[in-house]
Amino acid sequence: MIHKKYNLFFFWILLFVLTFTSCGSKKQRVALPADFKGPKELSRLYGVRLTPDDNIFLYNEGAKWLGVPHRMGGLTKKGVDCSGFVAIVFREVYGKQLARSSADMLKHNCKKVNRANLKEGDLVFFRTGKGRKKVPNHVGIYLKNGKFIHTSTSSGVIVSSLSEPYYVRSWLTGGRVKNL
C-alpha cells in the first residue's frame, strides 16, 4: 500500500519535471516551487481523488488561494472577487488573459457548455440575486465530480458543489474558454 502511494507521488513529480524540461541537448535543472503541494495533499484539500489525467497545476494554483477573503474588485491575497480570482488562475495556469467581469468572460471568452458536458477548467456561471436573468454575476472554475472553486462573499475562496441547492437555483451556464 505504501509502495503505491510513493509511486503516485513520484509519478506526479516526474510529470512535473518532464513538462518543464526541454528536448535540447543542454541539461536544465528543474525545481518544484516551494509552495507545490503533492497530489495526496491536493486530493485532501479538494475532496476529490486526483489522477494523472487531472491538471495538477490548476489544483495547486487554486490551493494557494483557498481561504483568501472576498473583496469586491480585489486582485490580491488580501482579498479577491470571483472574476478576479478566475482571471488570475487562468493567467497563471493557462497563460490566458480573460475579461475582468463574469458577464464579459461569458460574452467574450467562452462558448457555452451545458452542465452535463463540463470538463476540468471550464467556467461555471451563476445569476445570484436580482438583475437581468441571463447575465451572470458570479463565476467559478469547474474541477471534477461536480465541484468547482470560486470566491464566496461570505467565506472567501472555497470549493463548492454544483449540487448544493443554492447553486442549482442560481445556475446559468457553463463556459469553455476559447483557444485554450
Short mmCIF file of C-alpha atoms in Angstrom, two decimals, residues 11-125:
data_model
loop_
_atom_site.label_atom_id
_atom_site.label_comp_id
_atom_site.label_asym_id
_atom_site.label_seq_id
_atom_site.Cartn_x
_atom_site.Cartn_y
_atom_site.Cartn_z
CA PHE A 11 4.66 9.90 -10.98
CA TRP A 12 3.45 13.48 -10.30
CA ILE A 13 7.00 14.70 -9.67
CA LEU A 14 8.21 13.03 -12.88
CA LEU A 15 5.29 14.51 -14.84
CA PHE A 16 6.11 17.98 -13.49
CA VAL A 17 9.80 17.65 -14.33
CA LEU A 18 9.13 16.32 -17.84
CA THR A 19 6.69 19.12 -18.52
CA PHE A 20 9.26 21.78 -17.78
CA THR A 21 12.38 20.28 -19.32
CA SER A 22 13.33 20.83 -22.93
CA CYS A 23 14.33 18.30 -25.55
CA GLY A 24 17.51 20.24 -26.32
CA SER A 25 20.96 18.96 -25.58
CA LYS A 26 21.56 21.50 -22.82
CA LYS A 27 20.60 19.95 -19.49
CA GLN A 28 18.37 22.03 -17.29
CA ARG A 29 17.75 21.71 -13.61
CA VAL A 30 14.08 21.99 -12.67
CA ALA A 31 12.98 22.61 -9.12
CA LEU A 32 9.47 22.32 -7.78
CA PRO A 33 8.06 25.59 -6.48
CA ALA A 34 8.31 25.94 -2.71
CA ASP A 35 4.53 26.09 -2.45
CA PHE A 36 3.90 22.97 -4.58
CA LYS A 37 1.54 20.56 -2.89
CA GLY A 38 1.61 16.89 -3.84
CA PRO A 39 -1.41 15.06 -5.24
CA LYS A 40 -2.26 13.49 -1.89
CA GLU A 41 -2.48 16.87 -0.15
CA LEU A 42 -4.40 18.41 -3.06
CA SER A 43 -6.84 15.49 -3.09
CA ARG A 44 -7.47 16.07 0.61
CA LEU A 45 -7.95 19.82 0.18
CA TYR A 46 -10.42 19.45 -2.68
CA GLY A 47 -12.22 16.32 -1.55
CA VAL A 48 -11.62 14.60 -4.89
CA ARG A 49 -9.18 11.90 -5.94
CA LEU A 50 -6.65 13.35 -8.34
CA THR A 51 -5.38 11.17 -11.16
CA PRO A 52 -2.63 11.61 -13.75
CA ASP A 53 -5.30 12.93 -16.14
CA ASP A 54 -6.01 15.93 -13.88
CA ASN A 55 -4.27 19.29 -14.29
CA ILE A 56 -2.17 19.34 -11.12
CA PHE A 57 -1.16 22.95 -11.85
CA LEU A 58 -4.81 24.09 -11.75
CA TYR A 59 -5.35 22.39 -8.41
CA ASN A 60 -2.08 23.68 -6.99
CA GLU A 61 -2.76 27.28 -8.06
CA GLY A 62 -6.29 27.13 -6.65
CA ALA A 63 -4.97 25.75 -3.36
CA LYS A 64 -2.76 28.83 -2.95
CA TRP A 65 -5.93 30.94 -2.82
CA LEU A 66 -8.15 28.80 -0.56
CA GLY A 67 -9.39 30.91 2.34
CA VAL A 68 -8.47 34.28 0.81
CA PRO A 69 -11.33 36.63 1.77
CA HIS A 70 -13.76 38.15 -0.70
CA ARG A 71 -13.17 41.78 -1.59
CA MET A 72 -15.12 43.43 -4.41
CA GLY A 73 -12.63 44.49 -7.09
CA GLY A 74 -9.79 42.75 -5.23
CA LEU A 75 -6.92 41.07 -7.04
CA THR A 76 -4.56 40.09 -4.21
CA LYS A 77 -4.25 37.57 -1.40
CA LYS A 78 -5.62 40.28 0.91
CA GLY A 79 -8.92 39.98 -0.93
CA VAL A 80 -10.25 38.92 -4.33
CA ASP A 81 -13.61 38.81 -6.06
CA CYS A 82 -14.92 35.93 -8.17
CA SER A 83 -13.94 37.20 -11.62
CA GLY A 84 -10.59 38.47 -10.38
CA PHE A 85 -9.81 35.05 -8.90
CA VAL A 86 -10.78 33.25 -12.12
CA ALA A 87 -8.76 35.70 -14.25
CA ILE A 88 -5.66 35.29 -12.07
CA VAL A 89 -5.83 31.49 -12.04
CA PHE A 90 -6.32 31.35 -15.82
CA ARG A 91 -3.38 33.67 -16.40
CA GLU A 92 -1.12 31.63 -14.09
CA VAL A 93 -2.18 28.14 -15.19
CA TYR A 94 -3.06 28.58 -18.87
CA GLY A 95 -1.31 31.84 -19.79
CA LYS A 96 -4.69 33.14 -20.97
CA GLN A 97 -5.96 36.67 -20.33
CA LEU A 98 -9.68 36.76 -19.54
CA ALA A 99 -12.11 39.66 -19.30
CA ARG A 100 -12.45 41.17 -15.82
CA SER A 101 -16.19 40.60 -15.20
CA SER A 102 -18.15 37.36 -15.19
CA ALA A 103 -20.58 38.74 -17.80
CA ASP A 104 -17.71 39.73 -20.12
CA MET A 105 -15.96 36.39 -19.60
CA LEU A 106 -19.06 34.59 -20.83
CA LYS A 107 -19.68 37.04 -23.65
CA HIS A 108 -16.11 37.41 -24.98
CA ASN A 109 -14.01 34.46 -23.78
CA CYS A 110 -16.29 31.41 -23.73
CA LYS A 111 -18.56 29.22 -25.74
CA LYS A 112 -21.48 27.89 -23.72
CA VAL A 113 -21.39 24.32 -22.41
CA ASN A 114 -24.20 22.56 -20.60
CA ARG A 115 -23.69 21.15 -17.13
CA ALA A 116 -23.53 17.54 -18.33
CA ASN A 117 -20.57 18.32 -20.61
CA LEU A 118 -18.37 20.26 -18.17
CA LYS A 119 -14.66 19.47 -18.20
CA GLU A 120 -11.89 20.44 -15.80
CA GLY A 121 -11.01 24.09 -16.32
CA ASP A 122 -14.39 25.11 -17.73
CA LEU A 123 -16.01 28.14 -16.19
CA VAL A 124 -19.32 27.91 -14.35
CA PHE A 125 -21.63 30.92 -14.39
#
